[in-house]
Amino acid sequence: MASEKVIGIDLGTTNSCVAIVEDGTPVVIPNRGGYKTTPSMVAIAENGKRLVGHIAKRQAITNAENTVFAAKRLIGRKWGSAAVRTSIETMPYRIVEGPHDDVRIVLRDQVFSIPEVSAYILQEMKMIAEEYLGEEVQKAVVTVPAYFNDGQRQATKDAGRVAGLDVIRIINEPTAGALAYGFGRNIERKVAVYDLGGGTFDISILEIGNGVFEVISTAGDTFLGGEDFDRRIIDWLVFNFQRDHKIDLRKDKMALQRLKDVAEKAKCELSSVRETEINLPFIISTGRNEALHLQTTLTRDKLEELTADLIDRTVEICAKTLEEAEIGKGDIEDVILVGGMTRMPRVQQAVAEFFGLEPCKGVHPDEVVALGAAIQGAALVDEKSDILLLDVTPHSLGIMIVGGYFHKLIEQNTTVPTSKSHVFTTVKDNQTSVKILVLQGESERAEENELLGEFVLTGLRRAPRGEVEIEVTFHISADGIVSVKARDLETGTEQSITVTATSGLTEDEIRKMIDANKDYMVEVRSGQEFEKARHAAERVLDEIEQLFPKVSEIISGSDFGQDAVKKARSVVERARGAIAQRDLPGLVEATEALSRTLNMFRGVVSKTRGA
Amino acid sequence: MTVPSDLPEIGSTAQRLRQNPRFDPIQAGIGPEDYFVWSRFDGATTLKDLIVMTGLPTPRAVDIVRRLRTAGAILLPHEQPAAAAPRPSAAPPSRPVTPPRTVTPASVTPPRTVTPSTAITTPRGQIPHIPPVIPPVIPPASPPRGAPGAPASRRTPPGGVAVQRAPTLDEMPTARVAAKDLAASPPVGEARATVPPPLPPIPDASLSADERAALDEDVDVAAADRQRILAMHRRVQSGDVAQILGLPDLADKKAAKRAYFALSKEFHPDRYYGKRLGSYAARLSRIFQAVAAAYASLSGERTPRPSTGAGAGAAAGGAPAASAQPASPADHAADLFDRACHAEVSGDLEGALRLFAAALQIEATARYLRRAARCAMTAREPGLAVEYARKAAVLEPQDPSTARVLAAAFKAAGKLDQAEEVLVMAAMIPTENDQLMRELQQDLVELRRAPGR
Ligand SMILES: Nc1ncnc2c1ncn2[C@@H]1O[C@H](COP(=O)(O)OP(=O)(O)O)[C@@H](O)[C@H]1O
Ligand SMILES: [Mg+2]
């Protein structure tokens, strides 16, 4: 039985690319125009017709408000998020709030969800593959940036479903890039993947060992890419034209569209030649019924001068990423270039200078990600394949505990499949139910993380707080599906969910939820979190306050007794202060002093009574 | 408004028209709008789409298209440019429009010509394609490029047509090949550990009911694989890192990593992707997790060890051979403690601290902790002293001598406020031991006189 065909799709911010492994050979599939990549653009034309890819790109400026590009920046994002705010300000198309705190786009009075828009692109890629293969394709591996959270991954999968594709696996772009380059070779090393695309910059550090690819660290800028380079060229052209003819070309949409087309073309040409002609006849007409031409020469040196700061910024981000991951430049044994912009010689040079080694560049840095996705797809369905990609969880997973804190069970970058259990306890006397809120993220505050789902475990025994024990178990399968189970350790009663989609709640809503549910929370049994520290501190504080009158009565007769009372007060104040300041180390220290005080108080009381 | 399906003098709007490279727009003197529309003709877009794409009202766009056609600015797919003198650079070059699939019949030699692009111009004016696509990250271990085994398509075929082709899966060195390469290369000792340990099937007699049922289960797992999975599942249940990874020497990081990879390749659930696995799904998942956990416990990168554990290794180095070890852990700790005290009085503070740490690793009593804290103070390690004294104070919170040690440690660490607080608190507990009480109060007086107060 021949194994089923699986395509690999690089669903890029600017361009998308589809590849397949055929007879053991990974190949990129060109579209009918002969292009290997297809712009990730969707537009609705005046007559209501949907345009996808190159056609959409070629009319992007003349039909700006009805052309969606860079939808990837919005996928799986909440309405209130920073990325959405920035997009609203900078995008020519209308972005509105959706019913689930999600994002919608309005094109000619029609409202589209982001997965829908992405689905049109995926559908196009599917069609390209089907036309080429002459048969229907149902399965795909789709790539996403390494930093995408579960919500964004889920939304990408949803887009696949809308497009009629079964997305059998989502893999990280740098992993796919590295897979296409180094795959199957017997290497054990740390590599950096420098990905400069059309609208985004990503730098990832990977550990590669004979067929195992693991992302150790990743960072980037979602608003830095080739379009910024194009814009610099346009600015330069517009400025010169204005100087010579006193006409602002930006005011004319058709002129601007042509400027944009020519700027990108010139930029790409300058990657292989040292200078290029920019020739735009009849760019605009003057008021006096005569047409003006724009004709100039752009040199590579000029382009490099215009864009030097952009390249510098990518290098700065590289430096910061290495520093944060505590990896020395010398530890990086290979640098892999990904993304169309890395064809620019100056970019390659900057990367080489920074890392102190010649980067590995494919001839098609904007195609390797799709190739990697196709390789992984084939590896999954082909029994004889000898490749294995070990993927990791992109973000930590855990639950919310009392006080609105996030207790991690599975750390970021854990290799999947994996599972982890932890025992929690009740926070109230006679608490008969607990609510488990499943979260994803790195912040210690619950509301700053992504809420993945929730469920309730009921029927707990009535008992003093802290007595009933609930075991919470997380499991992530090899395909990244998260399931969570809570078990009452006394009765064995269980409750569980499989996380399928984000609820799309806002921070505010989560905060409200925290308040509304504070009596149904669980508490950690062990751990170093502030919450635990505060909880512990408060218990001790309670008891100290109770003993205070009695103790001061016993000891205040003597000098050192007065001293002790004063000291005890100051310890209590210090602890309160640390709680108010949310100062964890301070609180841990103060709690120790509190416990010592309490112990002394107890000693005083018991010994006096005994005497 | 919809675009008509036919236009006079042009025909079907489903056609993909292109620019006539011989057409000179400057000479023809067309306006900016006409030029804009003309600039959209790329040979790949249907006329219908192109008209929509201009963003102009359809009748106006249609008018312009017809004007351009009359002026000879655009060509129908089958038309050739008129044999006039070639125009210089300004106009973009035309491009072949034939769908790629049909260009190369299956019988023609290069296995797959993905794009019939010429080597000079690609659609977006990018750099010409240069084979091979994927450069080696390191010199390949298996057939070098250009060797007889290398596929022909990696070379540039005649005629300058570049063929894009990535290495095939079977060209890639497999794990097995890699293991062989390693075995062949020195150091030999390392290579041995890279081969997963043999997994003999579980003898029939010792099969559990569960395992027996699994062998007969109706799933898509080959008989031999079932045996191996069951055997490995048993092995991981031992919880023994060396046994799980099949490593004789746990200190060999490289070997550990290789073993981890090799076992992952064999037992990761993805190996059986899309198969009906029944009870084997859970087994594979457990095996992989155990292997990953065993490896993580060795690699240490992800799980930094607490600093107090640092003494253990050093102490083990100094400790006598296993045969000389006392019977119970408590005895062993007592033994280490004695030797630590001995080292301390003989002036070997460093050795003493190591031995204390080792003793405490096994058993942390308040007495050991107090003594270790004092030793740390003598060795001018106030941080360590505080750490030990704090632990002692947790174990014996109301004990005045513990309080004195803790206060002294705080004082040594420069935390005078905390030292004072500890002493003041300790002083309020009534005790029969007047001597201790006096010492406590003496400490307090001294502390208050200390510089910086
Ligand atoms: N030869 C080239 N020289 C310079 N830039 C190029 C070249 N080819 C493509 N690019 C640029 O690369 C960017 C697209 O990169 P790509 O990796 O496809 O994007 P993304 O991953 O963001 O979807 C565009 O800005 C494009 O202009
Ligand atoms: Mg990309």
Coordinates of N, CA, C and O in Angstrom, one line a residue, chain A residues 22 24-26 28 30 32-33 35-37 45 47 49 55 58-59 62 132 168-169 180 183-184 187-189 207 209-210 212 214 254 258 261 281-282 334 361 363-364 367 380 383 385-386 388 390 416-417 419 475 478 555 560 563-564 567-568 571 574 589 592-593 596-597 599-601 604 607, chain B residues 1 16 25-26 30 32 35-36 39-40 49 52-54 56 90 95 101 112 114-115 123-125 129-130 133-135 137-138 164 166-169 172-175 178 257-258 260-261 264-265 268 270-271 273 275 285 288-289 302 390 397-398 406 418 420-422 424-425 427-430 448:
Chain A
E22 N 8.6 13.4 -3.2 CA 8.1 12.5 -4.3 C 9.2 11.6 -4.6 O 10.4 12.0 -4.9
G24 N 11.0 10.0 -2.7 CA 12.2 10.2 -1.9 C 12.9 11.6 -2.1 O 13.9 11.9 -1.5
T25 N 12.3 12.4 -3.0 CA 12.9 13.7 -3.2 C 12.0 14.8 -2.8 O 10.9 15.0 -3.3
P26 N 12.5 15.7 -1.9 CA 11.7 16.8 -1.5 C 11.8 17.9 -2.6 O 12.9 18.3 -3.0
V28 N 10.0 21.6 -4.2 CA 9.0 22.7 -4.1 C 8.1 22.7 -5.3 O 8.6 22.5 -6.4
P30 N 5.9 24.6 -7.9 CA 5.7 26.0 -8.4 C 4.2 26.2 -8.7 O 3.5 25.2 -9.0
R32 N 1.0 28.0 -11.0 CA 0.9 28.0 -12.4 C 1.6 29.1 -13.1 O 1.9 29.1 -14.3
G33 N 1.9 30.2 -12.3 CA 2.7 31.3 -12.9 C 4.2 30.9 -13.0 O 5.0 31.7 -13.4
Y35 N 6.0 30.6 -10.3 CA 6.6 31.0 -9.1 C 6.6 29.9 -8.0 O 5.7 29.2 -7.9
K36 N 7.7 29.9 -7.2 CA 7.8 28.9 -6.2 C 7.1 29.4 -4.9 O 6.8 28.6 -4.0
T37 N 7.0 30.7 -4.8 CA 6.3 31.2 -3.6 C 5.1 32.0 -4.0 O 5.1 32.5 -5.1
A45 N -12.1 42.0 -4.8 CA -12.1 43.0 -5.8 C -13.5 43.7 -5.8 O -14.4 43.3 -5.2
N47 N -15.8 43.8 -7.9 CA -17.0 43.0 -8.3 C -17.2 41.8 -7.3 O -18.0 40.9 -7.6
K49 N -15.2 39.5 -6.4 CA -14.4 38.4 -6.6 C -13.2 38.3 -5.6 O -12.6 39.3 -5.3
I55 N -2.1 37.9 -7.7 CA -3.0 38.8 -8.2 C -3.4 39.8 -7.1 O -3.4 41.0 -7.4
R58 N -0.5 42.3 -6.7 CA -0.4 43.3 -7.8 C -1.4 44.4 -7.7 O -1.3 45.4 -8.4
Q59 N -2.4 44.2 -6.9 CA -3.4 45.3 -6.8 C -3.5 45.8 -5.3 O -4.4 46.5 -4.9
T62 N -3.7 49.7 -5.1 CA -4.9 50.4 -5.7 C -6.2 50.0 -5.0 O -7.2 50.6 -5.1
Y132 N -0.4 20.1 -9.7 CA 0.9 19.5 -10.0 C 0.9 18.0 -9.9 O 1.4 17.3 -10.8
I168 N -1.9 17.4 9.8 CA -1.5 16.3 10.6 C -0.4 16.7 11.7 O -0.3 16.0 12.7
R169 N 0.2 17.7 11.4 CA 1.2 18.2 12.4 C 1.6 19.7 12.1 O 1.6 20.1 11.0
A180 N 15.6 20.8 6.7 CA 15.8 20.7 5.2 C 17.3 20.9 4.9 O 17.8 20.3 4.0
F183 N 19.4 17.8 7.6 CA 18.6 16.6 7.9 C 19.3 15.3 7.6 O 19.9 15.2 6.5
G184 N 19.2 14.4 8.5 CA 19.7 13.1 8.2 C 21.2 13.0 8.3 O 21.8 11.9 8.4
I187 N 25.2 14.9 12.5 CA 25.8 16.1 13.2 C 25.3 16.2 14.6 O 24.1 15.9 14.9
E188 N 26.1 16.7 15.5 CA 25.7 17.0 16.8 C 26.2 18.4 17.1 O 27.4 18.6 17.3
R189 N 25.3 19.4 17.0 CA 25.8 20.8 17.2 C 24.7 21.7 17.5 O 23.5 21.4 17.3
E207 N 19.4 22.9 18.9 CA 20.4 21.9 19.2 C 20.0 20.7 18.2 O 18.9 20.2 18.2
G209 N 21.0 17.0 16.9 CA 21.8 15.8 17.1 C 21.2 14.7 16.2 O 20.0 14.5 16.3
N210 N 22.0 14.1 15.5 CA 21.6 13.0 14.6 C 20.1 12.8 14.4 O 19.5 11.9 15.0
V212 N 17.7 14.7 15.5 CA 16.9 15.3 16.6 C 17.1 16.8 16.5 O 18.2 17.3 16.4
E214 N 15.9 20.4 18.2 CA 15.2 21.0 19.4 C 15.5 22.5 19.4 O 16.6 22.9 19.4
M254 N -2.0 54.7 -8.0 CA -1.4 53.8 -9.1 C 0.1 54.0 -9.1 O 0.9 53.1 -9.3
R258 N 3.0 51.2 -8.4 CA 4.2 50.9 -9.3 C 5.5 51.1 -8.6 O 6.5 50.3 -8.8
D261 N 6.1 48.0 -6.5 CA 6.5 46.9 -7.3 C 8.0 47.0 -7.7 O 8.7 46.1 -7.6
P281 N 8.1 54.9 -16.6 CA 7.6 55.9 -17.5 C 6.1 56.2 -17.1 O 5.4 55.4 -16.6
F282 N 5.8 57.4 -17.4 CA 4.4 57.9 -17.2 C 4.0 57.6 -15.8 O 2.9 57.1 -15.5
D334 N 27.0 26.5 13.5 CA 26.5 26.8 12.2 C 25.4 27.8 12.3 O 24.7 27.9 13.2
K361 N 24.0 29.0 3.4 CA 22.8 29.5 2.7 C 22.4 28.6 1.6 O 23.2 28.2 0.8
V363 N 20.2 28.1 -1.9 CA 20.0 29.0 -3.0 C 18.6 29.5 -2.9 O 18.3 30.6 -3.3
H364 N 17.7 28.8 -2.1 CA 16.4 29.3 -2.0 C 16.0 29.4 -0.5 O 15.2 28.5 0.0
E367 N 12.4 28.9 0.5 CA 11.7 27.6 0.2 C 12.1 26.5 1.2 O 11.4 25.5 1.2
L380 N 6.5 11.0 8.7 CA 5.4 10.5 9.5 C 4.7 9.3 8.9 O 4.4 8.3 9.5
E383 N 6.7 4.3 6.6 CA 7.2 3.4 7.7 C 8.7 3.2 7.6 O 9.3 3.0 8.6
S385 N 10.9 5.3 6.8 CA 11.6 6.5 7.0 C 12.5 6.4 8.3 O 12.1 5.8 9.2
D386 N 13.7 7.0 8.2 CA 14.5 6.9 9.4 C 14.8 8.3 10.0 O 15.9 8.5 10.5
L388 N 13.5 11.3 12.6 CA 12.6 11.6 13.7 C 12.8 13.0 14.2 O 13.9 13.4 14.4
L390 N 12.1 15.5 17.1 CA 11.6 15.6 18.5 C 11.2 17.0 18.7 O 12.0 17.9 18.6
V416 N 8.1 16.4 23.7 CA 6.8 15.7 23.7 C 7.0 14.3 23.0 O 7.9 14.2 22.2
P417 N 6.2 13.3 23.4 CA 5.1 13.3 24.4 C 5.7 13.4 25.8 O 6.8 13.0 26.1
S419 N 4.3 13.8 30.2 CA 3.2 14.0 31.2 C 3.8 14.3 32.5 O 4.9 14.0 32.8
H475 N -1.0 15.8 30.1 CA -0.4 14.9 29.1 C -0.3 15.7 27.8 O -1.4 16.2 27.4
A478 N 2.3 13.2 21.2 CA 3.4 13.6 20.2 C 2.8 14.6 19.2 O 3.6 15.4 18.7
I555 N 5.9 38.8 79.0 CA 7.3 39.2 79.0 C 7.6 40.7 79.1 O 8.7 41.2 79.3
F560 N 14.5 43.2 78.3 CA 14.6 42.5 77.1 C 13.3 42.0 76.5 O 13.1 41.9 75.3
D563 N 12.0 44.8 74.4 CA 12.8 44.7 73.2 C 12.2 43.6 72.3 O 12.1 43.9 71.1
A564 N 11.9 42.5 72.8 CA 11.4 41.4 72.0 C 10.1 41.7 71.4 O 9.8 41.4 70.2
K567 N 10.8 44.0 68.5 CA 11.3 43.2 67.4 C 10.2 42.4 66.7 O 10.2 42.4 65.5
A568 N 9.4 41.8 67.5 CA 8.3 40.9 66.9 C 7.5 41.8 66.0 O 7.1 41.4 64.9
V571 N 9.2 42.5 62.8 CA 9.1 41.4 61.9 C 7.8 41.3 61.2 O 7.7 41.0 60.0
R574 N 7.5 43.9 58.6 CA 8.4 43.5 57.4 C 7.6 42.5 56.5 O 7.6 42.7 55.3
E589 N 12.3 35.6 53.2 CA 13.1 35.8 54.3 C 12.3 36.3 55.6 O 12.5 35.8 56.7
E592 N 10.6 33.4 57.3 CA 11.5 32.7 58.2 C 11.6 33.3 59.5 O 11.5 32.7 60.6
A593 N 11.8 34.7 59.5 CA 11.8 35.4 60.8 C 10.5 35.3 61.5 O 10.5 35.1 62.7
R596 N 10.4 32.0 63.2 CA 11.2 32.0 64.4 C 10.4 32.7 65.5 O 10.4 32.2 66.6
T597 N 9.8 33.8 65.2 CA 9.1 34.6 66.2 C 8.0 33.7 66.7 O 7.8 33.6 68.0
N599 N 7.7 30.6 66.8 CA 8.3 29.5 67.7 C 8.6 30.0 69.0 O 8.4 29.3 70.0
M600 N 9.2 31.2 69.1 CA 9.6 31.8 70.3 C 8.3 32.1 71.1 O 8.3 31.8 72.3
F601 N 7.3 32.6 70.5 CA 6.1 32.9 71.1 C 5.5 31.7 71.8 O 5.1 31.6 72.9
V604 N 7.5 30.7 74.8 CA 7.2 31.5 75.9 C 5.9 31.1 76.6 O 5.8 30.8 77.8
K607 N 6.2 27.3 78.0 CA 7.1 27.2 79.2 C 6.5 28.0 80.4 O 6.7 27.5 81.5
Chain B
M1 N -19.2 45.1 -11.0 CA -19.7 44.7 -12.3 C -18.8 43.6 -12.9 O -17.6 43.6 -12.7
R16 N -4.3 34.5 -21.0 CA -3.2 35.2 -20.3 C -2.4 35.9 -21.2 O -1.5 35.4 -21.9
P25 N 6.3 52.4 -25.1 CA 5.3 53.2 -24.5 C 5.6 54.7 -24.6 O 4.7 55.5 -24.7
I26 N 6.9 55.0 -24.6 CA 7.3 56.4 -24.6 C 6.9 57.0 -26.0 O 6.3 58.0 -26.1
I30 N 1.5 57.0 -24.3 CA 0.3 56.6 -23.5 C 0.4 57.3 -22.2 O 1.4 57.7 -21.7
P32 N -0.4 57.8 -17.9 CA -0.1 57.1 -16.7 C -1.0 55.9 -16.4 O -0.6 54.8 -16.0
Y35 N -0.5 53.3 -18.8 CA 0.8 52.6 -18.5 C 0.6 51.7 -17.3 O 1.2 50.6 -17.3
F36 N -0.1 52.1 -16.3 CA -0.3 51.3 -15.1 C -1.0 50.0 -15.5 O -0.5 48.9 -15.1
S39 N 1.4 47.8 -17.2 CA 2.4 47.2 -16.4 C 1.9 46.0 -15.6 O 2.7 45.2 -15.0
R40 N 0.6 45.8 -15.6 CA 0.0 44.6 -14.9 C 0.1 43.3 -15.8 O -0.1 42.3 -15.3
D49 N -8.9 38.4 -14.6 CA -8.4 38.8 -13.3 C -7.6 40.1 -13.3 O -7.7 40.9 -12.4
V52 N -9.9 43.1 -13.1 CA -10.4 43.2 -11.7 C -9.3 43.9 -10.9 O -9.5 44.7 -10.0
M53 N -8.1 43.4 -11.1 CA -6.9 43.7 -10.3 C -6.5 45.2 -10.4 O -5.9 45.8 -9.5
T54 N -6.9 45.8 -11.6 CA -6.5 47.2 -11.7 C -7.1 48.1 -10.7 O -6.6 49.2 -10.4
L56 N -9.7 49.6 -11.3 CA -10.5 50.7 -12.0 C -11.9 50.1 -12.3 O -12.1 48.9 -12.3
A90 N 14.3 48.7 -21.1 CA 13.2 49.2 -20.3 C 12.1 48.2 -20.0 O 11.7 48.1 -18.9
R95 N 7.9 36.0 -20.3 CA 8.2 34.8 -19.5 C 7.4 33.6 -20.1 O 6.3 33.8 -20.6
R101 N 4.4 21.3 -15.4 CA 4.2 19.8 -15.4 C 4.4 19.3 -16.8 O 5.0 18.2 -17.1
R112 N 13.4 15.1 -12.4 CA 12.3 16.0 -12.3 C 12.7 17.5 -12.5 O 13.6 18.0 -11.9
V114 N 11.5 20.8 -12.2 CA 10.4 21.5 -11.5 C 10.0 22.8 -12.2 O 8.9 23.0 -12.4
T115 N 11.0 23.6 -12.5 CA 10.7 24.8 -13.2 C 11.4 24.8 -14.5 O 12.6 24.6 -14.6
P123 N 11.0 34.5 -12.7 CA 9.8 35.4 -12.7 C 10.1 36.7 -12.0 O 9.7 37.8 -12.5
R124 N 10.6 36.7 -10.8 CA 10.7 37.9 -10.0 C 12.1 38.6 -10.2 O 12.4 39.4 -9.4
G125 N 12.8 38.2 -11.2 CA 14.0 38.8 -11.5 C 15.0 38.5 -10.3 O 15.9 39.3 -10.0
H129 N 18.8 30.2 -10.5 CA 18.9 29.0 -9.6 C 20.3 28.4 -9.9 O 20.7 28.2 -11.0
I130 N 20.9 28.0 -8.8 CA 22.2 27.3 -8.9 C 22.1 26.0 -8.2 O 21.9 26.0 -7.0
V133 N 20.7 22.5 -4.4 CA 19.9 23.4 -3.6 C 20.4 23.4 -2.1 O 20.5 24.5 -1.5
I134 N 20.8 22.3 -1.6 CA 21.1 22.3 -0.2 C 22.5 22.0 0.0 O 23.1 20.9 -0.3
P135 N 23.2 23.0 0.6 CA 24.6 22.8 0.8 C 24.9 21.9 2.1 O 24.0 21.9 2.9
V137 N 26.0 20.8 5.6 CA 26.3 21.5 6.8 C 27.7 21.1 7.3 O 28.5 21.9 7.7
I138 N 28.0 19.8 7.1 CA 29.4 19.3 7.3 C 29.6 18.4 6.1 O 28.7 18.0 5.4
Q164 N 16.2 22.3 -10.1 CA 16.2 22.3 -8.6 C 15.9 21.0 -8.1 O 14.9 20.3 -8.4
A166 N 16.4 18.7 -4.3 CA 17.0 18.5 -3.0 C 17.4 17.1 -2.9 O 17.0 16.3 -3.7
P167 N 18.3 16.8 -2.0 CA 18.7 15.4 -1.8 C 17.5 14.5 -1.5 O 16.6 14.9 -0.9
T168 N 17.6 13.3 -2.0 CA 16.5 12.4 -1.8 C 16.6 11.8 -0.4 O 17.7 11.8 0.2
L169 N 15.6 11.2 0.1 CA 15.6 10.7 1.5 C 16.6 9.6 1.6 O 17.3 9.4 2.5
M172 N 20.2 10.5 2.1 CA 20.6 11.0 3.4 C 21.1 9.8 4.2 O 20.5 8.8 4.3
P173 N 22.2 10.1 4.9 CA 22.7 9.0 5.8 C 21.6 8.7 6.8 O 21.1 9.6 7.4
T174 N 21.4 7.5 7.0 CA 20.4 7.1 8.0 C 21.0 7.0 9.3 O 22.2 7.0 9.5
A175 N 20.2 6.7 10.3 CA 20.8 6.6 11.7 C 21.7 5.4 11.7 O 22.7 5.4 12.4
A178 N 24.8 6.3 10.3 CA 25.6 7.1 11.2 C 26.2 6.3 12.3 O 27.4 6.6 12.6
K257 N 23.8 10.9 24.9 CA 22.9 11.6 23.9 C 22.6 10.7 22.8 O 21.5 10.6 22.3
R258 N 23.7 9.9 22.4 CA 23.4 9.0 21.2 C 22.5 7.9 21.6 O 21.6 7.6 20.8
Y260 N 20.1 8.1 23.7 CA 18.8 8.8 23.8 C 18.2 8.9 22.4 O 17.0 8.6 22.2
F261 N 19.0 9.4 21.5 CA 18.5 9.5 20.1 C 18.1 8.2 19.5 O 17.1 8.0 18.9
S264 N 15.0 6.9 21.0 CA 13.9 7.8 20.6 C 13.4 7.3 19.2 O 12.3 7.2 18.9
K265 N 14.4 7.1 18.4 CA 14.1 6.7 17.0 C 13.3 5.4 17.0 O 12.5 5.2 16.1
H268 N 9.8 6.3 19.9 CA 8.9 7.5 19.9 C 7.6 7.1 19.2 O 7.6 6.5 18.1
D270 N 5.8 8.6 17.2 CA 5.8 9.0 15.8 C 6.2 7.9 14.8 O 5.9 7.9 13.7
R271 N 7.0 7.0 15.4 CA 7.5 5.8 14.6 C 6.3 5.0 14.1 O 6.4 4.4 13.1
Y273 N 3.2 6.4 13.6 CA 2.2 7.3 13.2 C 1.1 6.7 12.4 O 1.4 6.0 11.4
K275 N -0.9 4.4 12.9 CA -1.2 3.0 13.1 C -2.2 2.8 14.2 O -2.3 3.5 15.1
S285 N 4.4 5.7 24.7 CA 4.4 7.0 25.3 C 5.2 7.0 26.6 O 6.1 7.8 26.9
F288 N 9.0 6.4 25.9 CA 9.7 7.6 25.4 C 9.9 8.6 26.6 O 11.0 9.1 26.7
Q289 N 8.9 8.7 27.4 CA 9.0 9.7 28.5 C 10.1 9.2 29.5 O 10.9 10.0 30.0
R302 N 19.0 21.1 31.7 CA 17.7 21.6 32.0 C 17.3 21.6 33.5 O 16.4 22.2 33.9
R390 N 20.2 28.2 59.3 CA 18.8 28.4 59.1 C 18.1 27.0 59.1 O 17.0 26.8 59.7
P397 N 13.6 25.0 66.5 CA 13.4 26.5 66.5 C 13.6 27.1 67.9 O 13.9 28.3 67.9
Q398 N 13.3 26.4 68.9 CA 13.3 27.1 70.2 C 14.6 26.8 71.0 O 14.8 27.2 72.1
L406 N 22.8 30.8 64.6 CA 22.2 31.5 63.6 C 22.5 33.0 63.6 O 22.8 33.6 62.6
Q418 N 19.1 41.1 61.5 CA 18.5 39.8 61.6 C 19.2 39.1 62.8 O 18.5 38.3 63.5
E420 N 20.3 40.4 65.5 CA 19.8 41.0 66.7 C 18.4 40.4 67.0 O 18.1 40.0 68.1
E421 N 17.6 40.4 65.9 CA 16.2 39.9 66.1 C 16.3 38.4 66.6 O 15.5 38.1 67.5
V422 N 17.1 37.6 66.1 CA 17.2 36.2 66.5 C 17.6 36.1 68.0 O 16.9 35.4 68.8
V424 N 17.3 38.5 70.4 CA 16.2 39.1 71.2 C 15.1 38.1 71.4 O 14.6 37.9 72.5
M425 N 14.7 37.5 70.3 CA 13.6 36.5 70.4 C 14.0 35.3 71.3 O 13.2 34.8 72.1
A427 N 16.1 35.2 73.6 CA 16.2 35.6 75.0 C 14.9 35.6 75.7 O 14.9 35.6 77.0
M428 N 13.8 35.7 75.0 CA 12.6 35.8 75.8 C 12.0 34.4 76.3 O 11.1 34.4 77.1
I429 N 12.6 33.4 75.8 CA 12.1 32.1 76.2 C 12.8 31.7 77.6 O 14.0 31.7 77.7
P430 N 11.9 31.4 78.6 CA 12.5 31.1 79.9 C 13.3 29.8 79.7 O 12.8 28.9 79.0
R448 N 25.4 44.7 69.7 CA 25.0 46.1 69.7 C 26.2 47.1 69.7 O 26.0 48.2 69.4

